[in-house]
Short mmCIF file of C-alpha atoms in Angstrom, two decimals:
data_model
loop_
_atom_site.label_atom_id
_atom_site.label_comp_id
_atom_site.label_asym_id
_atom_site.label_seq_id
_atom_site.Cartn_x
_atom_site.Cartn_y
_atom_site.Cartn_z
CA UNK A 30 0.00 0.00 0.00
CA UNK A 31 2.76 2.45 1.08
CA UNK A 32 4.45 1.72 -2.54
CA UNK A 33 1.50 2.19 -4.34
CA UNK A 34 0.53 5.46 -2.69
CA UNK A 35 4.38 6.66 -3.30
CA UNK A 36 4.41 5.38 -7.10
CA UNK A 37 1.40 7.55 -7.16
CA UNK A 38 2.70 10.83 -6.06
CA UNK A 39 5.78 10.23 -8.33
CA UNK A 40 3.79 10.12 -10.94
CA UNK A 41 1.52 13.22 -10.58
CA UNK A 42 4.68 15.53 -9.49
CA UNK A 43 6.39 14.50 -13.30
CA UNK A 44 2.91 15.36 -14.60
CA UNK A 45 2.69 19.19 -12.76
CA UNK A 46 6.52 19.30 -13.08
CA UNK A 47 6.31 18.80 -17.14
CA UNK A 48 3.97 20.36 -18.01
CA UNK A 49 4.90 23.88 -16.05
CA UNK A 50 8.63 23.65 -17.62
CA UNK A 51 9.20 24.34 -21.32
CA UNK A 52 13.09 24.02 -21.60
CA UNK A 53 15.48 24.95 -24.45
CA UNK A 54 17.21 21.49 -24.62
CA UNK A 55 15.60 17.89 -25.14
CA UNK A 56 18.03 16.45 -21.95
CA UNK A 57 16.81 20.07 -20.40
CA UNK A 58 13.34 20.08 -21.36
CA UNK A 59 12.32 16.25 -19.63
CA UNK A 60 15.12 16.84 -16.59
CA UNK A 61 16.24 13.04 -17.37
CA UNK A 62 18.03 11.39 -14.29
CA UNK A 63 18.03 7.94 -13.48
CA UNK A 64 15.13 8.48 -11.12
CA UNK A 65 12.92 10.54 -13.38
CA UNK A 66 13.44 7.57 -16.00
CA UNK A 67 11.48 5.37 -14.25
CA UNK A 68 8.83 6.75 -12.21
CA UNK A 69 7.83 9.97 -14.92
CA UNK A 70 4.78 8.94 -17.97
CA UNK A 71 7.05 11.51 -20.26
CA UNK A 72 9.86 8.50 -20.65
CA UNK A 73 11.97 9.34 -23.64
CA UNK A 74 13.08 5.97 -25.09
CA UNK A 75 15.42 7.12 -27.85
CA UNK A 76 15.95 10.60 -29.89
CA UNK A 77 13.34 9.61 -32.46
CA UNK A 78 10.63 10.55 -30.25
CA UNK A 79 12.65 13.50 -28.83
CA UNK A 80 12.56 15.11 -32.60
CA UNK A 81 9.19 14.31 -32.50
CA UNK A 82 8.42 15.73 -30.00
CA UNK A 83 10.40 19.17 -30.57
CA UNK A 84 8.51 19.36 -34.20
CA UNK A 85 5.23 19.46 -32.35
CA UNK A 86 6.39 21.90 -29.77
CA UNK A 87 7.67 24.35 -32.61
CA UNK A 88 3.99 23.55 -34.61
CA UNK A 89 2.38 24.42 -31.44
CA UNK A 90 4.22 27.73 -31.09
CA UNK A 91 3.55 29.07 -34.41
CA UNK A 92 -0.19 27.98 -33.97
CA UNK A 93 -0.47 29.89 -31.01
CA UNK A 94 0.86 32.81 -32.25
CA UNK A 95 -1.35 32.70 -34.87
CA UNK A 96 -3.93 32.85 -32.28
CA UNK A 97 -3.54 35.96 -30.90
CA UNK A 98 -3.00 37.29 -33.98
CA UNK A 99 -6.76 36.13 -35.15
CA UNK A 100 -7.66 37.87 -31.99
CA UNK A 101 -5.87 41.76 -33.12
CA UNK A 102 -7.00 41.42 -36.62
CA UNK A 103 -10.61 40.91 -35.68
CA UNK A 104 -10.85 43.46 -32.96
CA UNK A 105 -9.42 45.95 -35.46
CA UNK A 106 -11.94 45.23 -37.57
CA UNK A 107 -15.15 45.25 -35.37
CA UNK A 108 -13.66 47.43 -32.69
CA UNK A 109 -16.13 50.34 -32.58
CA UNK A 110 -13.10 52.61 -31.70
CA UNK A 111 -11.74 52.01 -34.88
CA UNK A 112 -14.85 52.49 -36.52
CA UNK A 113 -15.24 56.05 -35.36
CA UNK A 114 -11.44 56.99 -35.84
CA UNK A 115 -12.14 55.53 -39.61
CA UNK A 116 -15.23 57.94 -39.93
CA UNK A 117 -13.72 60.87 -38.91
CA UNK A 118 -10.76 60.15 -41.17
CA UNK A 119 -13.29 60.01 -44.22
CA UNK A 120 -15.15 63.24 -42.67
CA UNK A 121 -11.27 64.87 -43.34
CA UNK A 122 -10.86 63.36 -46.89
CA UNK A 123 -14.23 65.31 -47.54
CA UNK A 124 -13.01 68.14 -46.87
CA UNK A 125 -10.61 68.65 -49.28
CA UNK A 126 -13.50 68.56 -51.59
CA UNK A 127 -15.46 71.31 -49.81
CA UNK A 128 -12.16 73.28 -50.24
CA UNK A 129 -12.32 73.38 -54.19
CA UNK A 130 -15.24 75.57 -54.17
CA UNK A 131 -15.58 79.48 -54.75
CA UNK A 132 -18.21 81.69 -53.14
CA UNK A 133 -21.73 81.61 -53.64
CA UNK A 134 -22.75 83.73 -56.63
CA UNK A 135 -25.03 86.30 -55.65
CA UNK A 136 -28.26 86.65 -57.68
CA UNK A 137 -30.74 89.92 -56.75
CA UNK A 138 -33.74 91.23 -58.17
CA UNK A 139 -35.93 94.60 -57.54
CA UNK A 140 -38.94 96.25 -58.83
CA UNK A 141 -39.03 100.15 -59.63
CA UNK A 142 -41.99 101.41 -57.18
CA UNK A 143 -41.20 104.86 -58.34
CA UNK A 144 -40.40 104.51 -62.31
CA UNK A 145 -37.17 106.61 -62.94
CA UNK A 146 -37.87 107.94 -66.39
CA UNK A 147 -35.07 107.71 -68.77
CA UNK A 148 -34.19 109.18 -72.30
CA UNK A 149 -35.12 105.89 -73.38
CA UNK A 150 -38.34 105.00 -71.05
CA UNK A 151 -39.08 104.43 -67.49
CA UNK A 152 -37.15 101.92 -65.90
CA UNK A 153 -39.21 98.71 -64.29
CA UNK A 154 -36.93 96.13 -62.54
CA UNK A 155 -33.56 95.25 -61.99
CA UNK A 156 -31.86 91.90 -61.94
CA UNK A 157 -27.92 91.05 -61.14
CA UNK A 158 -25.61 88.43 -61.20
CA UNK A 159 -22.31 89.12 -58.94
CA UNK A 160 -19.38 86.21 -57.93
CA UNK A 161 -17.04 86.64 -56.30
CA UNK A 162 -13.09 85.11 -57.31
CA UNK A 163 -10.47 84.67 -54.97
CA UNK A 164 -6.60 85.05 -55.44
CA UNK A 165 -4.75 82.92 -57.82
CA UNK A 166 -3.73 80.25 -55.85
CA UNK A 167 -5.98 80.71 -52.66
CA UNK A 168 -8.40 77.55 -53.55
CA UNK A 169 -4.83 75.21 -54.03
CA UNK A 170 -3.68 76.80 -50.68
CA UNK A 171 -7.17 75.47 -49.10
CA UNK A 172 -7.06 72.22 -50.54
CA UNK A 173 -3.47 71.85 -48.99
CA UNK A 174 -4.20 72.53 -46.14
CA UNK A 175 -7.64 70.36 -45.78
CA UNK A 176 -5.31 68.02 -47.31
CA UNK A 177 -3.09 68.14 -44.14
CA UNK A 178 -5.80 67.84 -41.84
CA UNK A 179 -6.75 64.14 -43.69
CA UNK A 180 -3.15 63.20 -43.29
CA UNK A 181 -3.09 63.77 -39.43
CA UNK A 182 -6.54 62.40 -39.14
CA UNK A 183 -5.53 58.95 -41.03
CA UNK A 184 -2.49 58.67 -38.37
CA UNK A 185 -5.16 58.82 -35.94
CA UNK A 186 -6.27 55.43 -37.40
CA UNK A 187 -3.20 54.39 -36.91
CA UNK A 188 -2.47 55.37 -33.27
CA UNK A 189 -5.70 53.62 -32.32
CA UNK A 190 -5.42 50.35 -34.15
CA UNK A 191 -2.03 50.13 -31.77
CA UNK A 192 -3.42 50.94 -29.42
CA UNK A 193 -6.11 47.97 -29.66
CA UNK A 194 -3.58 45.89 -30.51
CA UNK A 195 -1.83 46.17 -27.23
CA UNK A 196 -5.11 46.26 -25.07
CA UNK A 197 -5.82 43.07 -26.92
CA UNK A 198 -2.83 41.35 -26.82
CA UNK A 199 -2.16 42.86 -22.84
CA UNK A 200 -5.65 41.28 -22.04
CA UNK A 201 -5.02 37.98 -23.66
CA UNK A 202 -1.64 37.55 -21.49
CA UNK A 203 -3.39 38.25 -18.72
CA UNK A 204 -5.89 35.88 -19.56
CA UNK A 205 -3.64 33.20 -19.87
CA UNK A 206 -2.05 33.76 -16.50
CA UNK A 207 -5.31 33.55 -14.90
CA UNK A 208 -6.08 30.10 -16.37
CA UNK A 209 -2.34 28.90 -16.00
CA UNK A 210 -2.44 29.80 -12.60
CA UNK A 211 -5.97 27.53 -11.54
CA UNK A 212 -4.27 24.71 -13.37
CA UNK A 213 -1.41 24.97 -11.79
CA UNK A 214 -3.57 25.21 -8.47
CA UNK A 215 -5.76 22.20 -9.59
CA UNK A 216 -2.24 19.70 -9.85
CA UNK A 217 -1.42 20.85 -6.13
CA UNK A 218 -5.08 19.89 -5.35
CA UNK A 219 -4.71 16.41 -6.39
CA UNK A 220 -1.16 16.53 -4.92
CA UNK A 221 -2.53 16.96 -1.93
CA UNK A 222 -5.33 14.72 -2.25
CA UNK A 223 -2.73 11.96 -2.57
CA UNK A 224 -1.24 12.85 0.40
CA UNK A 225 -4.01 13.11 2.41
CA UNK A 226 -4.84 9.75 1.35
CA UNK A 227 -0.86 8.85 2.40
CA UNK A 228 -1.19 10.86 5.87
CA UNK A 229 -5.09 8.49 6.61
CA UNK A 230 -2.79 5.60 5.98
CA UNK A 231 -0.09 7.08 7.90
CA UNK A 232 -2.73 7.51 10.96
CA UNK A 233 -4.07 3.98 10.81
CA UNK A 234 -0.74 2.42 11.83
CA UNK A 235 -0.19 5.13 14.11
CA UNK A 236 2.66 6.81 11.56
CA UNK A 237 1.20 10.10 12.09
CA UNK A 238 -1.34 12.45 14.05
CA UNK A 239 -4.53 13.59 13.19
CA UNK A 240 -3.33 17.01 12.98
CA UNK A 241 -1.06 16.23 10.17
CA UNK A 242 -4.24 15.39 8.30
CA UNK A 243 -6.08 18.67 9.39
CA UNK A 244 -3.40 20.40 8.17
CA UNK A 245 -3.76 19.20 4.80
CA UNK A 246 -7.12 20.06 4.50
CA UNK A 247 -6.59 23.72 5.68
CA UNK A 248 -3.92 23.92 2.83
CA UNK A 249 -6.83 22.53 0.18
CA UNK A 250 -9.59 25.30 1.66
CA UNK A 251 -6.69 27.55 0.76
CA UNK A 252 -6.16 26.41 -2.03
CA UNK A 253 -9.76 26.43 -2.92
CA UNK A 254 -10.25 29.71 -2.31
CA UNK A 255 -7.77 30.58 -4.73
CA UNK A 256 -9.14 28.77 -7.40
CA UNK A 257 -12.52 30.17 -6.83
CA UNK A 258 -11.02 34.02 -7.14
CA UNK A 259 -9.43 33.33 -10.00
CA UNK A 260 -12.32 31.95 -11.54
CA UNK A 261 -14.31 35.73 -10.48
CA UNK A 262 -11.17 37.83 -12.08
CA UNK A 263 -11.35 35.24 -15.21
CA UNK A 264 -14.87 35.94 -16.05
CA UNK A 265 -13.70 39.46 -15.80
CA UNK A 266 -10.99 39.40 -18.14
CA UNK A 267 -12.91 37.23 -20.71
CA UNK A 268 -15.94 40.22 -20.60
CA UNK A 269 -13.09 42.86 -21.09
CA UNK A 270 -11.70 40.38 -24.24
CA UNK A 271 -15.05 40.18 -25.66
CA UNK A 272 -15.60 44.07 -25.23
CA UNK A 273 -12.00 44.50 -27.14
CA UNK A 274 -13.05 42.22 -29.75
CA UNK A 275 -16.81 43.70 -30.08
CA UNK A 276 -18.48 40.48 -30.17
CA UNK A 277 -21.03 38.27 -27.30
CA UNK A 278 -19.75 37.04 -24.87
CA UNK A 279 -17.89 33.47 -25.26
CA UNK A 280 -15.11 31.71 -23.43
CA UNK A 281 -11.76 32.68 -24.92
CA UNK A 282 -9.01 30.08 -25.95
CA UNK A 283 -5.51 31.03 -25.01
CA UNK A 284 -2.36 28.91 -24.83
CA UNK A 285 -1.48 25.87 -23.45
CA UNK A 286 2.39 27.28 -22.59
CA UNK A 287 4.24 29.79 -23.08
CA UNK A 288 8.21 30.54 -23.02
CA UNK A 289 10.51 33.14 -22.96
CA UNK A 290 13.05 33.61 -26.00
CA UNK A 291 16.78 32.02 -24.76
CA UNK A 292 17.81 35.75 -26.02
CA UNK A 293 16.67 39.32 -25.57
CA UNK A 294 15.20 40.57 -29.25
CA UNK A 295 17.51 43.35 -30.45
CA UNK A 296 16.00 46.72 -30.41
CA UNK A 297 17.18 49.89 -31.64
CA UNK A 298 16.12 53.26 -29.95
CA UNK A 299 16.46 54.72 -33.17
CA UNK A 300 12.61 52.97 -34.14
CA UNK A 301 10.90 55.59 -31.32
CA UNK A 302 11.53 57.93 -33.90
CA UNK A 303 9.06 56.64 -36.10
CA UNK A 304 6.53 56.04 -33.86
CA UNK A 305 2.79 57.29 -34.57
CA UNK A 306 2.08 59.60 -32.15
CA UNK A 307 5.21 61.70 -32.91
CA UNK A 308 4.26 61.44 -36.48
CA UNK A 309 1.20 62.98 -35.43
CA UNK A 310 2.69 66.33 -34.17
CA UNK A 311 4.53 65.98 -37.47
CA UNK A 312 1.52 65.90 -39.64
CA UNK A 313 0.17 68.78 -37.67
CA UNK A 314 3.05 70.81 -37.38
CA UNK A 315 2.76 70.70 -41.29
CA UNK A 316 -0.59 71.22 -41.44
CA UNK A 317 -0.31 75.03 -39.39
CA UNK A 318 2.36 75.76 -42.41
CA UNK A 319 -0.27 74.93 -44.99
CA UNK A 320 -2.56 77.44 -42.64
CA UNK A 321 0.14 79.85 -42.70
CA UNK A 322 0.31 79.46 -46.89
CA UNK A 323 -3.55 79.96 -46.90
CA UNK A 324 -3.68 83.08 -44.64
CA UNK A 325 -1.03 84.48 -46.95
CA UNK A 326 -3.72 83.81 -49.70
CA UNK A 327 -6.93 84.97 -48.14
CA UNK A 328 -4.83 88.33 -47.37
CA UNK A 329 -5.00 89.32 -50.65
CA UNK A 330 -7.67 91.13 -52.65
CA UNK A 331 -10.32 89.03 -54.53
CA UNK A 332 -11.79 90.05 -57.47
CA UNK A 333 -15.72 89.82 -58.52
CA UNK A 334 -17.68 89.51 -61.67
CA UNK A 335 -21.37 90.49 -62.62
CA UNK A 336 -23.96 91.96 -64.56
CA UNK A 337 -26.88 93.79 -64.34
CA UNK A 338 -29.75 93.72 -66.33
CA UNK A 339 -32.80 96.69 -66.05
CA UNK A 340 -36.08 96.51 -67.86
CA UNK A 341 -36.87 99.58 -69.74
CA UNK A 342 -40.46 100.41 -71.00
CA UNK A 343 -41.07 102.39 -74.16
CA UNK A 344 -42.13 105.77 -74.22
CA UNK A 345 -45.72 105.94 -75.87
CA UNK A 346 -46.45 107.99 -78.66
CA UNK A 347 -42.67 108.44 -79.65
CA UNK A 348 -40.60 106.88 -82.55
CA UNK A 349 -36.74 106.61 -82.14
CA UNK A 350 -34.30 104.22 -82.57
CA UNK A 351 -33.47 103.07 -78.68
CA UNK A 352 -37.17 103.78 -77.30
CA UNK A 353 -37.94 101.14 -74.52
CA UNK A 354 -34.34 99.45 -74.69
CA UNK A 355 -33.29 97.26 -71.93
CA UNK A 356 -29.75 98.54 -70.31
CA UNK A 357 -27.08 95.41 -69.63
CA UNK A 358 -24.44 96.81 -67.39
CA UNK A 359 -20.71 94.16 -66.59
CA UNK A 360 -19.53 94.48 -63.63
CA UNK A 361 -16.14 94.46 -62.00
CA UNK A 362 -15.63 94.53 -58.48
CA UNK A 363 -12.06 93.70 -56.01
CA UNK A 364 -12.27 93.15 -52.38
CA UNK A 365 -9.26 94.46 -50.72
CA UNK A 366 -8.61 93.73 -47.13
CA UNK A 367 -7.48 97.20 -46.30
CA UNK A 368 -7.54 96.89 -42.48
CA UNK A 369 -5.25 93.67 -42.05
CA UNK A 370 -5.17 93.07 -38.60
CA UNK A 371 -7.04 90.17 -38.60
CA UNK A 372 -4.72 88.34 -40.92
CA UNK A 373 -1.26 89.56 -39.09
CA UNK A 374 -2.91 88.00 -36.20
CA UNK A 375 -3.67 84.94 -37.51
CA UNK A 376 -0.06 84.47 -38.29
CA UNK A 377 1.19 85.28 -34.93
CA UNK A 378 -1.25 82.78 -33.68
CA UNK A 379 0.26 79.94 -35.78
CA UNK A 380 3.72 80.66 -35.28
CA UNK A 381 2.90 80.19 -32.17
CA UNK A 382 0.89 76.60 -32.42
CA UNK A 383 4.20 75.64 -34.46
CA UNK A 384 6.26 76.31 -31.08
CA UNK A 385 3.44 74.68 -29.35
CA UNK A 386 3.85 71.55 -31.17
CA UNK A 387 7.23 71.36 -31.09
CA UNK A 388 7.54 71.76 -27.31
CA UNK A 389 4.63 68.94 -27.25
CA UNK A 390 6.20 66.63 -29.16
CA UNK A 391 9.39 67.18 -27.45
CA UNK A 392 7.67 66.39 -23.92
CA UNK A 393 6.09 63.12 -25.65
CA UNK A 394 8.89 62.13 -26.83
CA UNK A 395 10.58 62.13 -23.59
CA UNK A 396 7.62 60.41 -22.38
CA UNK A 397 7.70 57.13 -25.08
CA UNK A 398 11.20 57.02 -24.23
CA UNK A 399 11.02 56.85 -20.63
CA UNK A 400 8.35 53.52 -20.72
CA UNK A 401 10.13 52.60 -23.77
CA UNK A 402 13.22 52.00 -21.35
CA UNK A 403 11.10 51.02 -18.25
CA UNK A 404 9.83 48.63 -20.43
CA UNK A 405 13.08 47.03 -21.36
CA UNK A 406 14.14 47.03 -17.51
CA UNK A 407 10.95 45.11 -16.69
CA UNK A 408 11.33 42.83 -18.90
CA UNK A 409 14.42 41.77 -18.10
CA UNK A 410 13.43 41.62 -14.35
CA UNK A 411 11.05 39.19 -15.59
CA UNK A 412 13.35 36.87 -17.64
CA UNK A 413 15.63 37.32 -14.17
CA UNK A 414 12.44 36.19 -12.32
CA UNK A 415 11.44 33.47 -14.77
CA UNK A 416 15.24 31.57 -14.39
CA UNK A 417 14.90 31.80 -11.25
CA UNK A 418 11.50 30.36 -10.06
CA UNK A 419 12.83 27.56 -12.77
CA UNK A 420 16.02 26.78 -10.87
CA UNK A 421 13.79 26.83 -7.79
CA UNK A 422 11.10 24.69 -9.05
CA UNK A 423 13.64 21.95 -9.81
CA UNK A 424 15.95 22.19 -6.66
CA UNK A 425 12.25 21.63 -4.87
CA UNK A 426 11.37 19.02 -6.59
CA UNK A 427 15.08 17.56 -5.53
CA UNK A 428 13.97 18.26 -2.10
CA UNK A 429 10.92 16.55 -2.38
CA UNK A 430 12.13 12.86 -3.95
CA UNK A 431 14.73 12.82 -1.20
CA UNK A 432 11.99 13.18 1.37
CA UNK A 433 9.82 10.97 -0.01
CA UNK A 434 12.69 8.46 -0.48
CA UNK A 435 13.33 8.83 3.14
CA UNK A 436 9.61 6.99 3.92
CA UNK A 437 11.00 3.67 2.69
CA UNK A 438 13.21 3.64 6.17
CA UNK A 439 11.68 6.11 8.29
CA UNK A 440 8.16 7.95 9.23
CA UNK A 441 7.05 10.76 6.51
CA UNK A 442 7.82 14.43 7.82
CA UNK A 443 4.45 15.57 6.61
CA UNK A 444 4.74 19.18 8.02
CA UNK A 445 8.82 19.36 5.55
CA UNK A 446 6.41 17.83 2.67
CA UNK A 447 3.49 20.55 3.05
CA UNK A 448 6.29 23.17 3.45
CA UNK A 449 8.24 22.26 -0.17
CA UNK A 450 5.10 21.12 -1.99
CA UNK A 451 3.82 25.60 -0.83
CA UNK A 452 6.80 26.27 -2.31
CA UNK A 453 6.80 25.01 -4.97
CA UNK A 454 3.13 26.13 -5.74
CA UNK A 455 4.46 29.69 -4.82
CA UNK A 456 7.14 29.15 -7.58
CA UNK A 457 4.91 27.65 -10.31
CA UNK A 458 2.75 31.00 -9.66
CA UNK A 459 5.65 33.19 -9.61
CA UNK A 460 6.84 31.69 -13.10
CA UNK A 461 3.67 32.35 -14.77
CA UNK A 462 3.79 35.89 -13.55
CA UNK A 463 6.97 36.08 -15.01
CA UNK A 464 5.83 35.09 -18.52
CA UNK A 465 2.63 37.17 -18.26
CA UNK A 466 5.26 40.14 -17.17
CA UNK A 467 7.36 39.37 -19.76
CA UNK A 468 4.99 39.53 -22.92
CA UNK A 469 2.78 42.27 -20.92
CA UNK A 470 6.63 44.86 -21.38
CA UNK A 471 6.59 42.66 -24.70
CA UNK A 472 3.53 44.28 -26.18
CA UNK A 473 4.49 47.77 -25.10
CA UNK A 474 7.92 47.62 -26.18
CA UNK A 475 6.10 46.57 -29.45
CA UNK A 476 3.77 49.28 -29.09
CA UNK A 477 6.25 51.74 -29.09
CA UNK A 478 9.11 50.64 -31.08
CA UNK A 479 7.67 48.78 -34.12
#
């Protein structure tokens, strides 16, 4: 019975041990020692089924990264965000249309109440036609300019599909922590299940107290609990996913494991330059000289065509050769902005929105740059982190066989077993924070580098 019982907690450590730990090497990956070999279901019998087993774990990778991916793309597209950024940018594009237009033509009519009488008859009613032209070149100017405004509107679209992207792909780590972490609790559960089952035994033949058996029950209500408030902040992060992705709500799939890369990606600070949101400020800094250019052009004088047209009646009881003839008058008018002010003012005002922006995206700038590098520092904490709750995870485990390897000759130190088998469960946690902290500086490094 004792044998059985110990085969039986062999086995279901190698299954939570395994399955946590995604090495670089195939010795590294399965841990192989002489023990291991004969107690763990993961037995590697020769390198045939290691290769096998390293093609699957690469298919699985790419797989899962295709996952997420499926998750951006379709929360770019439904994302109501998006949808509204995408609007306005069509709402700019329109403009440039309204631009290439020139005033309204001015049509006006009146009726003589008191007839002036002319040589030629008494004049009736008066129609004219008056537009107005602006400056050679003011319409181009205007189009320029409403073409700048579409440009900085369609980087909008750009900022705020990134943006998505890293809410999404933030979420979905997060996600995956939550779920990692309630398996991870789940293994412990039926760890300790077998040992409660060892410590019974262990009371029956008087091996062990009672307590040692209480003890293990308090550490399963803990345990319990956990599981049951990750469950709650699960359910939350699925409805935020959903939200993201703009669709009902449905369970989300997320990957089975995750590592971190043997080797820090290479990253150049150089790429911040390029970065959206400091394209922006360029887009707009342009877009106050294209102002500037149509001020210039609305300063000067515009120039108006027209003609009027007055009904003439004929003088009765006269013969001559213009009696009653209509009188057609062309017109020629100029609009000169004589009193300027308003136009020297308008310049002052955008020389000073180009300072503006360039303080602005100077302080931005300084802004990326600063999470840009916090970024990289946490992410390397977390790689630090990661190697570390692995090394501890195994040197437990070490800890563990030799106890349990000591209850062939001698009673089982249940209360030494609880304590390595919480530590370990406090490094299997601590490891999948790591990973979730890793890709979580991942996707904002991404954010703001790419």
């Amino acid at each position: 019975m004792k044998n059985r019982i110990k085969r039986k907690i062999f086995t279901l450590n190698s299954v939570m041990f395994y399955s946590l730990v995604i090495p670089s090497g195939v010795k590294e990956q399965y841990h192989i020692r002489p023990m291991k070999i004969q107690h763990s279901i993961f037995k590697i019998q020769n390198f045939k089924k290691a290769i096998c087993f390293c093609l699957l774990l690469i298919f699985s990778v790419t797989t899962n990264a295709q996952l997420l991916d499926n998750y951006i793309q379709q929360a770019i597209e439904n994302n109501p965000k998006v949808k509204a950024v995408e609007l306005s940018y069509k709402g700019a594009q329109e403009k440039v249309n309204e631009a290439n237009t020139l005033p309204n033509t001015e049509f006006g009519a009146g009726y003589f109440v008191s007839e002036p009488e002319t040589r030629t008859g008494a004049q009736k009613a008066k129609v004219s036609v008056r537009q107005m032209m602006p400056w050679f070149g003011t319409i181009t100017a205007r189009e320029n300019y409403s073409s700048s405004l579409a440009d900085a509107a369609y980087v909008d679209i750009v900022i705020a599909k990134r943006q998505l992207a890293l809410q999404v792909t933030q979420t979905y780590y997060q996600l995956y922590a939550l779920k990692n972490k309630q398996k991870i609790i789940q293994q412990n559960l039926k760890l300790l299940s077998t040992y409660e089952d060892l410590a019974l035994n262990a009371v029956e033949v008087n091996k062990a107290s009672s307590v040692e058996v209480l003890k293990i029950q308090i550490q399963q209500n803990e345990l319990n609990e956990q599981r049951e408030l990750l469950m709650g902040d699960e359910l939350a992060m699925e409805s935020k996913f959903n939200n993201l992705l703009n669709q009902e709500e449905q369970a989300i799939m997320v990957e089975d494991s995750i590592d971190i890369p043997v080797e820090e990606p290479m990253l150049s600070m150089n790429d911040l330059e390029l970065h959206p949101e400091l394209e922006k400020y360029d887009q707009l800094f342009l877009s106050i000289k294209k102002s500037a250019a149509l001020n210039n052009s609305e300063s000067l004088p515009s120039v108006g065509i027209g003609v009027d047209y007055i009904a003439v009646e004929e003088r009765p009881n006269m013969n001559f050769s213009d009696n009653g003839k209509d009188i057609f008058i062309p017109m020629l008018a100029v609009s000169v902005p004589i009193f300027n002010h308003k136009f020297k003012s308008v310049e002052r005002q955008l020389n000073l929105q180009q300072e503006e922006l360039k303080a602005q995206k100077e302080y931005r700038k300084n802004q990326l740059d600063s999470q840009l590098k916090e970024a990289l520092q946490q992410r390397i904490s977390a790689r630090i982190s990661y190697q570390t709750q692995q090394k501890n995870i195994t040197q437990a485990k070490d800890a563990e066989d030799i106890l349990l390897r000591q209850y062939e000759t001698s009673i089982l130190d249940f209360q030494e077993v609880l304590a390595i088998q919480e530590l370990q469960h406090k490094f299997q946690l601590k490891q999948v924070e790591a990973i979730k902290n890793y890709y979580l500086q991942t996707a904002i490094i991404n954010y703001l580098s790419n």
